[in-house]
mmCIF file of C-alpha atoms in Angstrom:
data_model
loop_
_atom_site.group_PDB
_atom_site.id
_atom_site.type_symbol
_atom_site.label_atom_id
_atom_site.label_comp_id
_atom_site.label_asym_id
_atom_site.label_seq_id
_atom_site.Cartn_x
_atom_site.Cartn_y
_atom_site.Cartn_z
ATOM 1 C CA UNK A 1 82.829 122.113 77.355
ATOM 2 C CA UNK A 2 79.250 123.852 77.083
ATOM 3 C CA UNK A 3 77.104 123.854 79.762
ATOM 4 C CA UNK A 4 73.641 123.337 80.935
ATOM 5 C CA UNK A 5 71.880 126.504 80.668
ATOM 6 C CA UNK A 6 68.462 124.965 81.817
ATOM 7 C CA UNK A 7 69.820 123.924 84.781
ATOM 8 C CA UNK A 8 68.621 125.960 87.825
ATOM 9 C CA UNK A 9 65.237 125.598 88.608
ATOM 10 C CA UNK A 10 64.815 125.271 92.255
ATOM 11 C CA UNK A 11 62.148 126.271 95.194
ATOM 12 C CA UNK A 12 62.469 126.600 98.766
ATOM 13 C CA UNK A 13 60.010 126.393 101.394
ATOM 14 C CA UNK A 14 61.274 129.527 103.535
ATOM 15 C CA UNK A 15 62.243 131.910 99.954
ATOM 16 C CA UNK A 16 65.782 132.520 101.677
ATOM 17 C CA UNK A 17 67.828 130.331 99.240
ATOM 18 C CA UNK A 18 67.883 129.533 95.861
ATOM 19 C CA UNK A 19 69.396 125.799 94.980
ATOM 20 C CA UNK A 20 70.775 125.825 91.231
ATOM 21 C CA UNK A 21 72.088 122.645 89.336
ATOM 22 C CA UNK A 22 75.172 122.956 86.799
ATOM 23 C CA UNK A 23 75.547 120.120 84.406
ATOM 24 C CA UNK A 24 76.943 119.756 80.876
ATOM 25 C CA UNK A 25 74.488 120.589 78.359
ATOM 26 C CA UNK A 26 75.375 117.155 76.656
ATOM 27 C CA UNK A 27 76.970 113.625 77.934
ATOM 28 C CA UNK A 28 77.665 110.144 76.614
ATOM 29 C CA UNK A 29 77.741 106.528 78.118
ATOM 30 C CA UNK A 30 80.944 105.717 80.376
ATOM 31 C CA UNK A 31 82.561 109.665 80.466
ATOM 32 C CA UNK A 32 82.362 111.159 83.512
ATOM 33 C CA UNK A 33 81.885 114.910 84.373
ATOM 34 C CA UNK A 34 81.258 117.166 87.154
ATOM 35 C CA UNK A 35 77.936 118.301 88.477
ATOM 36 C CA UNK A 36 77.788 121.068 90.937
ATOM 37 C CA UNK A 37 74.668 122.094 93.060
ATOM 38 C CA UNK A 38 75.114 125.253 94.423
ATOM 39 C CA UNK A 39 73.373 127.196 97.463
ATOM 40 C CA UNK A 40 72.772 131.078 97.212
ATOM 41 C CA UNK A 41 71.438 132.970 100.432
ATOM 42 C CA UNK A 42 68.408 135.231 98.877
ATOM 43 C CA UNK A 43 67.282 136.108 102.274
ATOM 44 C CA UNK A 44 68.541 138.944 105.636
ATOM 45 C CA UNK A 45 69.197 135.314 107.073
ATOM 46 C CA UNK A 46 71.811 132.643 106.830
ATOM 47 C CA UNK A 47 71.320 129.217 104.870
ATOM 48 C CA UNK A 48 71.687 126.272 107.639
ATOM 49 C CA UNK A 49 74.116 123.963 106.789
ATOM 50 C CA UNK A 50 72.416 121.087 104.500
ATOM 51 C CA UNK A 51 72.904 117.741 102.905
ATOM 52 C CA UNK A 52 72.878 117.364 99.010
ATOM 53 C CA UNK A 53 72.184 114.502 97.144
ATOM 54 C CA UNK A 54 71.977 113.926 93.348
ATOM 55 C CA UNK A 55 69.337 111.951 91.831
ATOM 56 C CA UNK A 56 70.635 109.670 88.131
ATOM 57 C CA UNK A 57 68.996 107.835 85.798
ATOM 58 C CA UNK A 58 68.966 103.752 86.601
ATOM 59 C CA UNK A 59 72.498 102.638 85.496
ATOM 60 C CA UNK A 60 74.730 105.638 86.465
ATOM 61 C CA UNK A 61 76.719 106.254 89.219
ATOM 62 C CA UNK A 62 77.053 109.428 91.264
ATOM 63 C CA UNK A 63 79.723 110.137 93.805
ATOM 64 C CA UNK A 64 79.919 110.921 96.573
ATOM 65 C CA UNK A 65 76.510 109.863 97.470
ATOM 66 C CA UNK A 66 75.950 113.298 99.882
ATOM 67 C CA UNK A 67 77.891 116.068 100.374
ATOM 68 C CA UNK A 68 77.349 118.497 103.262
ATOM 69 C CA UNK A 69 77.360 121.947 103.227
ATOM 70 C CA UNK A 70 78.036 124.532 105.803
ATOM 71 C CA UNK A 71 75.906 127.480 106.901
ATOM 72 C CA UNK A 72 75.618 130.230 103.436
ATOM 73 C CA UNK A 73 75.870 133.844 105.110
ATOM 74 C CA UNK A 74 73.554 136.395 103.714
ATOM 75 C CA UNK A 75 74.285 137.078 99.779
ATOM 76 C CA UNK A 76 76.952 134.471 99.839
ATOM 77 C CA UNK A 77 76.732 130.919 98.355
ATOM 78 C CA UNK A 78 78.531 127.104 98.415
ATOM 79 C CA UNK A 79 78.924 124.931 95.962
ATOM 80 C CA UNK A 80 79.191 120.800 96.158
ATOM 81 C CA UNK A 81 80.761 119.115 93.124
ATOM 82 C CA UNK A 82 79.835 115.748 92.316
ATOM 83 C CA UNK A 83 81.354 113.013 89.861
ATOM 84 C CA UNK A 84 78.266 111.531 87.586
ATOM 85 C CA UNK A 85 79.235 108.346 84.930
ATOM 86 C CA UNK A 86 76.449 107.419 82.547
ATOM 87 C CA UNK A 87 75.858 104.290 82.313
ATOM 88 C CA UNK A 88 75.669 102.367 78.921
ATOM 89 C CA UNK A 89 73.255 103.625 76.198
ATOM 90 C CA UNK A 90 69.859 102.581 75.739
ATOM 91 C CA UNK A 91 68.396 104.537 73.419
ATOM 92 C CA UNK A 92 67.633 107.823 74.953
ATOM 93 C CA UNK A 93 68.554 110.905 73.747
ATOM 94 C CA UNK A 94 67.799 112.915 76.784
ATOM 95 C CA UNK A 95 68.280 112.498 80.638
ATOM 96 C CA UNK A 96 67.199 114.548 83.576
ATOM 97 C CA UNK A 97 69.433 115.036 86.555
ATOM 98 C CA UNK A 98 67.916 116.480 90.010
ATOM 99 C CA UNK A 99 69.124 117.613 93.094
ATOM 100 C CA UNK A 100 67.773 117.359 96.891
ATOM 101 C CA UNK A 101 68.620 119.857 99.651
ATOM 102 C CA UNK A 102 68.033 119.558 103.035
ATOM 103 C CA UNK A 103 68.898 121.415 106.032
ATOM 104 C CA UNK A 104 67.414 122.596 109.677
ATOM 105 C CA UNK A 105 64.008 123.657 108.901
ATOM 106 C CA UNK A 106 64.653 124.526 105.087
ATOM 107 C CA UNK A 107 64.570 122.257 101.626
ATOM 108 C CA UNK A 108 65.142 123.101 98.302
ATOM 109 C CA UNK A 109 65.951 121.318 94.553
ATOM 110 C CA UNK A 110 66.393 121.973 91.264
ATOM 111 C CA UNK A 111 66.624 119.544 87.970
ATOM 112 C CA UNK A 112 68.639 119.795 85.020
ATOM 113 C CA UNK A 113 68.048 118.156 80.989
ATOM 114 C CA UNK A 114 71.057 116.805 79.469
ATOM 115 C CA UNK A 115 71.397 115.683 75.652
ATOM 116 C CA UNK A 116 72.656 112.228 75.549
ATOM 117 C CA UNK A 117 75.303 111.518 73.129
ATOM 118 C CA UNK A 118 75.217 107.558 72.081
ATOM 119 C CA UNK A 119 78.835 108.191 71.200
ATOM 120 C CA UNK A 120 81.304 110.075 70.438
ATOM 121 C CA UNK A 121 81.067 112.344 67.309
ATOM 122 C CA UNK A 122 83.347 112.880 64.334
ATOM 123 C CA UNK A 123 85.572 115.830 63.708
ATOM 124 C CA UNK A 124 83.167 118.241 62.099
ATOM 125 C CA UNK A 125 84.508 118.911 58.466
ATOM 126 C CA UNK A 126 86.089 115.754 58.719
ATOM 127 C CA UNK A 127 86.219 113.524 55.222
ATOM 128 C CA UNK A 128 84.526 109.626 56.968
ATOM 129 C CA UNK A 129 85.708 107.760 54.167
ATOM 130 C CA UNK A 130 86.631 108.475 50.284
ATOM 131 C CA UNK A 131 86.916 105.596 47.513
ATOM 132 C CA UNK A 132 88.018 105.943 43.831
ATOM 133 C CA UNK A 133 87.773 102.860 42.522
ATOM 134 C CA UNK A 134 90.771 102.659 40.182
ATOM 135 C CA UNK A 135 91.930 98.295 39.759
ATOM 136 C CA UNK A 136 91.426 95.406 41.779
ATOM 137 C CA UNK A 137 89.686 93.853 44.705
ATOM 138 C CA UNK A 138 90.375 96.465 47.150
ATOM 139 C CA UNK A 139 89.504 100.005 46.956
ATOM 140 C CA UNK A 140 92.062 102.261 49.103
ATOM 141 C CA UNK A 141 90.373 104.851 51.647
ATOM 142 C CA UNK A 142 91.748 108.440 50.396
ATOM 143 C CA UNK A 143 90.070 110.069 54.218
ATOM 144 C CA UNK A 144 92.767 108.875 56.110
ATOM 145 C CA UNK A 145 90.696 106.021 58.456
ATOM 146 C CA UNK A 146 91.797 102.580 56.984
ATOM 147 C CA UNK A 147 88.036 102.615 55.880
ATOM 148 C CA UNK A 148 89.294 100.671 52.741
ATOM 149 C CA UNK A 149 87.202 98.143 50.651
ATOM 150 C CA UNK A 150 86.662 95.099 49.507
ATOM 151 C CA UNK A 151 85.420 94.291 45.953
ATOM 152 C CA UNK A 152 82.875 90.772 46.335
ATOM 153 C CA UNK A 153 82.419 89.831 42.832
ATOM 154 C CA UNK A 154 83.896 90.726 39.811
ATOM 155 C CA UNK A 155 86.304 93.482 40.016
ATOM 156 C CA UNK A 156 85.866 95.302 36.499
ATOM 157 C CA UNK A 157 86.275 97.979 35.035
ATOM 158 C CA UNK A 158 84.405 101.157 33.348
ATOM 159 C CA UNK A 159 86.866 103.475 31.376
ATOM 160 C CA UNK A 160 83.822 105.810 30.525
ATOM 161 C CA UNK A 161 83.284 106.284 34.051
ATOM 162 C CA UNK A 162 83.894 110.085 35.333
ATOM 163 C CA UNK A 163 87.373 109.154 36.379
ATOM 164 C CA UNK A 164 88.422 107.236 33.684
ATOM 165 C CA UNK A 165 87.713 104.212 36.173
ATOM 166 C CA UNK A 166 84.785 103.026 37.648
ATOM 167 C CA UNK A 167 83.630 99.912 39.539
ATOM 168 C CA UNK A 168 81.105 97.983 37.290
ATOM 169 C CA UNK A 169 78.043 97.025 39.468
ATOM 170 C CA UNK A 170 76.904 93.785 37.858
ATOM 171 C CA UNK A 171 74.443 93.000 39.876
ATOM 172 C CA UNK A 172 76.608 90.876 41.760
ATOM 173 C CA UNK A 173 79.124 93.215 42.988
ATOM 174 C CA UNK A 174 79.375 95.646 45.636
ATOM 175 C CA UNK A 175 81.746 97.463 47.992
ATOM 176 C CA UNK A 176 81.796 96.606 52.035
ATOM 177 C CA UNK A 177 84.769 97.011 54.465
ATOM 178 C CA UNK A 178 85.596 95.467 57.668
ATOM 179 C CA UNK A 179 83.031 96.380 61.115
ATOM 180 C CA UNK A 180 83.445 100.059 61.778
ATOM 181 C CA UNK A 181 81.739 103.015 63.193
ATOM 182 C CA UNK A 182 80.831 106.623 61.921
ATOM 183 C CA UNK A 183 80.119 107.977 65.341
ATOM 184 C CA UNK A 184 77.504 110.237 65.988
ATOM 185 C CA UNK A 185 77.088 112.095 62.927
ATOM 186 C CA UNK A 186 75.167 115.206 63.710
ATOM 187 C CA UNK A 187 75.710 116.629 59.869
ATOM 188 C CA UNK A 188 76.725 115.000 56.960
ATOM 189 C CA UNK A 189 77.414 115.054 53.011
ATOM 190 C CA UNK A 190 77.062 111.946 50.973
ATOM 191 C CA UNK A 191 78.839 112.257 47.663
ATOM 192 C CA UNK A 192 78.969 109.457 44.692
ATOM 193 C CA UNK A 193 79.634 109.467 40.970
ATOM 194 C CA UNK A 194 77.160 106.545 40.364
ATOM 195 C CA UNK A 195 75.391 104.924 37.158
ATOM 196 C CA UNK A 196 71.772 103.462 38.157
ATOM 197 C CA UNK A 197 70.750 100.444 36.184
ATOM 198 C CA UNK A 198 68.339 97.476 37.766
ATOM 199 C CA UNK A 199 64.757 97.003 39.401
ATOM 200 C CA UNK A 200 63.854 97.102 42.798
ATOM 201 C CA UNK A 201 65.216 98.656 45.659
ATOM 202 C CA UNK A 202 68.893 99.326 45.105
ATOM 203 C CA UNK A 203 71.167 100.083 48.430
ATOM 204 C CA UNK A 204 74.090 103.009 47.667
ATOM 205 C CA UNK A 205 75.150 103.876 50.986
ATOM 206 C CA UNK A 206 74.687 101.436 53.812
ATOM 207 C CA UNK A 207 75.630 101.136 57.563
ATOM 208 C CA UNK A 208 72.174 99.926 58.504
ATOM 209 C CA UNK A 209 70.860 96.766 60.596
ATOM 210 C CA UNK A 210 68.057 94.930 58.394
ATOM 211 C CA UNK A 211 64.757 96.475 59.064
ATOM 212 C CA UNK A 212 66.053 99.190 61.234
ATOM 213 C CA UNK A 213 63.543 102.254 61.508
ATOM 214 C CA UNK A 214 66.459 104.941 61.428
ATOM 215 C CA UNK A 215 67.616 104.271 64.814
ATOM 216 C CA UNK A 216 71.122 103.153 64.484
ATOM 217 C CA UNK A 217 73.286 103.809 61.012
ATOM 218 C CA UNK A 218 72.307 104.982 58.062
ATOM 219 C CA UNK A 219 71.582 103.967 54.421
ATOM 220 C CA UNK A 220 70.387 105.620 50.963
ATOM 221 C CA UNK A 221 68.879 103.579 48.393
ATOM 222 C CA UNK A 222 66.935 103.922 45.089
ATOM 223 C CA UNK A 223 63.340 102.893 45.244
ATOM 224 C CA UNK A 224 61.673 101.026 42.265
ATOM 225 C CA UNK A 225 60.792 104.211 41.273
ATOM 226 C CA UNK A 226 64.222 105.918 40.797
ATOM 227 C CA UNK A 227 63.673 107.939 43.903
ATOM 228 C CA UNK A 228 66.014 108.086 46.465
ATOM 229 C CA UNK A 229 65.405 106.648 49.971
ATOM 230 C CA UNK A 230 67.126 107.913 52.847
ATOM 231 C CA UNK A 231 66.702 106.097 56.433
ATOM 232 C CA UNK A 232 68.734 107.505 59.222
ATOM 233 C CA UNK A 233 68.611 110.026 62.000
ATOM 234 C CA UNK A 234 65.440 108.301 63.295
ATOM 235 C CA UNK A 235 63.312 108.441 59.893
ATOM 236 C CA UNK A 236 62.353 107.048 56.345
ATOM 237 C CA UNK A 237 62.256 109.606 53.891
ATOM 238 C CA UNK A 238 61.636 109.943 50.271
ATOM 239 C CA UNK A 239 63.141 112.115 48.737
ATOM 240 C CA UNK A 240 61.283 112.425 45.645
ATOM 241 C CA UNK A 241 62.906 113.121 42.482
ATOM 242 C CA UNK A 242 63.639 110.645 40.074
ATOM 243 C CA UNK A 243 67.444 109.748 39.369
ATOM 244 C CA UNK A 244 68.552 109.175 35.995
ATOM 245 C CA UNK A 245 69.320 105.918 34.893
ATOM 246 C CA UNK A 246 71.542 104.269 32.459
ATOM 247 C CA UNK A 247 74.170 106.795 32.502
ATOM 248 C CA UNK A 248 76.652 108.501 34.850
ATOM 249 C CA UNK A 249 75.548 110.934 37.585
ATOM 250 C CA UNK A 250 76.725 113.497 39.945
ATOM 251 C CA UNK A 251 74.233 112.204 43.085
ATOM 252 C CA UNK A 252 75.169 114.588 46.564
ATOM 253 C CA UNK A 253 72.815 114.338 49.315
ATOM 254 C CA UNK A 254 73.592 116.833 52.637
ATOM 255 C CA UNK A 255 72.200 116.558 55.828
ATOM 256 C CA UNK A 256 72.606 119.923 58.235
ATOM 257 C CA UNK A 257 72.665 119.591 62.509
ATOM 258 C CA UNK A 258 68.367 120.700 62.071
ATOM 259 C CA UNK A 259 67.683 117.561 60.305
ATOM 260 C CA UNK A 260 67.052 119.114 56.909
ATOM 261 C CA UNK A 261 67.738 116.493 54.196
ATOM 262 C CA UNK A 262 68.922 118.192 50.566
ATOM 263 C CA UNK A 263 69.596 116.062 47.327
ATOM 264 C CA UNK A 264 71.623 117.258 44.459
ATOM 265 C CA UNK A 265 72.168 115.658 41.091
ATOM 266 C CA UNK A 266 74.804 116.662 38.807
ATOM 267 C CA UNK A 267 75.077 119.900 40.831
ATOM 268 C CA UNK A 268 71.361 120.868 40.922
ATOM 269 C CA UNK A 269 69.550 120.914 43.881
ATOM 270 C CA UNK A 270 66.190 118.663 43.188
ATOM 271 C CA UNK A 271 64.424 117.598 46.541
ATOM 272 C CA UNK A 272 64.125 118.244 50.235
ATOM 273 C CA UNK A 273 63.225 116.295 52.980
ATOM 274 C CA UNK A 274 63.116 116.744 56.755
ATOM 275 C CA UNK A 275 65.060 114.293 59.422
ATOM 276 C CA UNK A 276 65.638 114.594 63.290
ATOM 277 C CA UNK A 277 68.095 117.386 64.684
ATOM 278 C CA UNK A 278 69.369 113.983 66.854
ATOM 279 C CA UNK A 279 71.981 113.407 63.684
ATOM 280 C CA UNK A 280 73.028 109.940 62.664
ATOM 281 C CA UNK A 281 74.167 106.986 65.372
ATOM 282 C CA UNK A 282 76.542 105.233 63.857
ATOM 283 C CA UNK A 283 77.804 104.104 66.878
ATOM 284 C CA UNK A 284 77.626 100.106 66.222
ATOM 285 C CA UNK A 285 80.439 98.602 64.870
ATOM 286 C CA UNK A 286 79.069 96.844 61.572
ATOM 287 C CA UNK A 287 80.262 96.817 57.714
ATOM 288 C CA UNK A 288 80.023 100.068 55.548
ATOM 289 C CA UNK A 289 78.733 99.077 52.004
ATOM 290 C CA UNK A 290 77.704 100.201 48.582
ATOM 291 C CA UNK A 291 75.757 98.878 46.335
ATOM 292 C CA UNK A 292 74.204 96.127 48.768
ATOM 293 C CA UNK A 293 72.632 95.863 52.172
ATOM 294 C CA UNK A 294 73.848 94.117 55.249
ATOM 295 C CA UNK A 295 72.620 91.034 54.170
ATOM 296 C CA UNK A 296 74.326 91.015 51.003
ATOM 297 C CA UNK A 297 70.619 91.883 49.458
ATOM 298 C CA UNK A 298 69.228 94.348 47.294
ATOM 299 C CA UNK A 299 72.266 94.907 45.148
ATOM 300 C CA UNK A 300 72.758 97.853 42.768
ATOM 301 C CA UNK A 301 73.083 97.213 39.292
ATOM 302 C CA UNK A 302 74.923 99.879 37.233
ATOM 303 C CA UNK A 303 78.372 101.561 38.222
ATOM 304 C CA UNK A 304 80.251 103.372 40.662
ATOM 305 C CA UNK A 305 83.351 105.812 40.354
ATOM 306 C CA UNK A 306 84.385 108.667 43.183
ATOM 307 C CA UNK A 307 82.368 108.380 46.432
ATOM 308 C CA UNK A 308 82.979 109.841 49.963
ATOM 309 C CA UNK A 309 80.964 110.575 52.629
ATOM 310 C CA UNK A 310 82.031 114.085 54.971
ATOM 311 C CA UNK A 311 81.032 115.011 58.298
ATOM 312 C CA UNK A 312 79.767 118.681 57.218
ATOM 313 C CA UNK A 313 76.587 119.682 55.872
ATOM 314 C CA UNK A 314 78.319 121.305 51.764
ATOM 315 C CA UNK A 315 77.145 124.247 50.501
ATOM 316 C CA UNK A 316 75.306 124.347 47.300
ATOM 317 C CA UNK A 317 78.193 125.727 45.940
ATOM 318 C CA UNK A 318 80.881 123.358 48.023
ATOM 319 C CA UNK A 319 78.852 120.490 46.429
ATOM 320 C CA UNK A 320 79.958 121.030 42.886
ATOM 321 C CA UNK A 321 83.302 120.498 44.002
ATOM 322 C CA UNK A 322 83.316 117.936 46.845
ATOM 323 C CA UNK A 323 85.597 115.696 45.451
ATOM 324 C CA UNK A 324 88.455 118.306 45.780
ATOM 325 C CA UNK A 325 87.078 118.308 49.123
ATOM 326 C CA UNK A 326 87.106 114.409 49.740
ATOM 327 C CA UNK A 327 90.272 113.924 48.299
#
């Protein structure tokens, strides 16, 4: 476990004691950990003995509610441990923790920032889910996590495909499973061997409430422009170069734990853009799709072979050769 460096801060009104506040640097909703306040005796004169009490965001629990401290002797300190649960997430991505000491004629306190994890995150490296569509309604899931999928619509087939088997996308047909959840994704690859045909906007990846800003899931889409879309990690970005359509395409877009966005097609690195260090919530339980939206909606019309998405940011070299990676 890492800790809170920040923590520590503190003032006194005599200068003999320095109050410092120990936290995890990060926490999520419903794990507990330990905080511990501790007392150091700056001063030629002993601490008094003082209570301590820990001050949570509305919704979490601290116990005990006090702990007492005996008298620190010159250059010595004590230390009082407390239990701290989060309470459920709401959103925020950061919470501050503070501390209250009081004793016989002496005060001090000190604060601490935590990073708020919505959930919990993926095994870095990690392959989320990987699909080669081969025959059939249901496409296995090669990563491992029963991510497997269902064809709705017509389940045929395109022997020209990379693979010698790829999903047609008649406009009617895309892939979704049952409701799961990515986690927090803090760094991610997305990885298809896809054939763009239609008009509008087209949804490849999608694990995205309706409407969402970039707040919770993810999705990539083509625009009616050929560009790709991605909304996730709290922002809508274009990521402007225009896709090839009509024909098969190596399409790998990485996203690395400082929010930089990278799209690759057929192994060539063509646009940039620039997301949040928070990393993707996929924390709610919900369908993960390709080729429509939530809603069914904004279907994409062309084909789709290999796919996988991996919870590591691939090298520009690693991306020419992420499905030995994925599968």
């Amino acid at each position: 476990m890492s800790w809170n460096a920040r923590a520590g801060k503190a003032y006194t009104i005599q200068n003999e004691a320095a109050v410092a506040l120990k936290t995890p640097a990060t926490a999520r909703p419903g794990t507990a950990f330990e905080a511990q306040v501790t007392v150091t005796a700056t001063g030629r004169r002993a601490v008094p003995a003082a209570a301590v009490t820990l001050t949570v965001p509305q919704g979490w629990t601290v116990e005990p509610a006090t702990r007492h401290l005996v008298a620190v002797a010159p250059g010595e300190r004590r230390t009082a441990a407390f239990t701290v649960t989060p309470g459920p997430a709401d959103g925020s991505r950061r919470a501050v923790l503070s501390t209250a000491v009081t004793g016989d004629s002496w005060k001090g306190a000190a604060s601490a920032v935590l990073a708020l994890e919505p959930c919990a995150p993926p095994e870095s490296g990690s392959v989320l889910v990987a699909w080669d569509p081969q025959e059939g309604s249901t496409v296995a899931d090669a990563s491992g996590n029963g991510r497997n999928a269902t064809v709705t619509g017509a389940a045929a087939y395109d022997a020209t495909a990379p693979s010698g088997s790829g999903l047609v996308l008649d406009g009617t047909t895309y892939l979704t499973t049952a409701d799961t959840t990515l986690g927090l994704v803090r760094e991610a690859t997305f990885a298809a061997e896809v054939k763009i045909a239609g008009s509008g906007y087209r949804r490849l990846f999608d694990s995205q409430r309706s409407g969402d800003p970039g707040t919770d899931g993810v999705l990539l889409d083509v625009t009616p422009s050929n560009t790709l879309r991605f909304i996730g990690a709290g922002v809508n970005v274009t990521l402007n170069t225009t896709l090839p359509t009509g024909r098969w395409i190596d399409l790998v877009v990485t996203l690395d734990r400082g929010g930089a966005l990278t799209a690759y097609v057929n192994g060539e690195r063509k646009a940039t853009g620039q997301a949040t260090s928070d990393g993707i919530t996929g924390c709610t339980s919900r369908p993960l799709r390709f080729g429509a939206d939530q809603g069914g909606g904004q279907r994409l019309s062309g084909g789709l072979d290999r796919a996988a998405i991996i919870a590591r940011t691939l090298t520009a070299d690693e991306v020419k050769n992420w499905r030995q990676l994925a599968f």
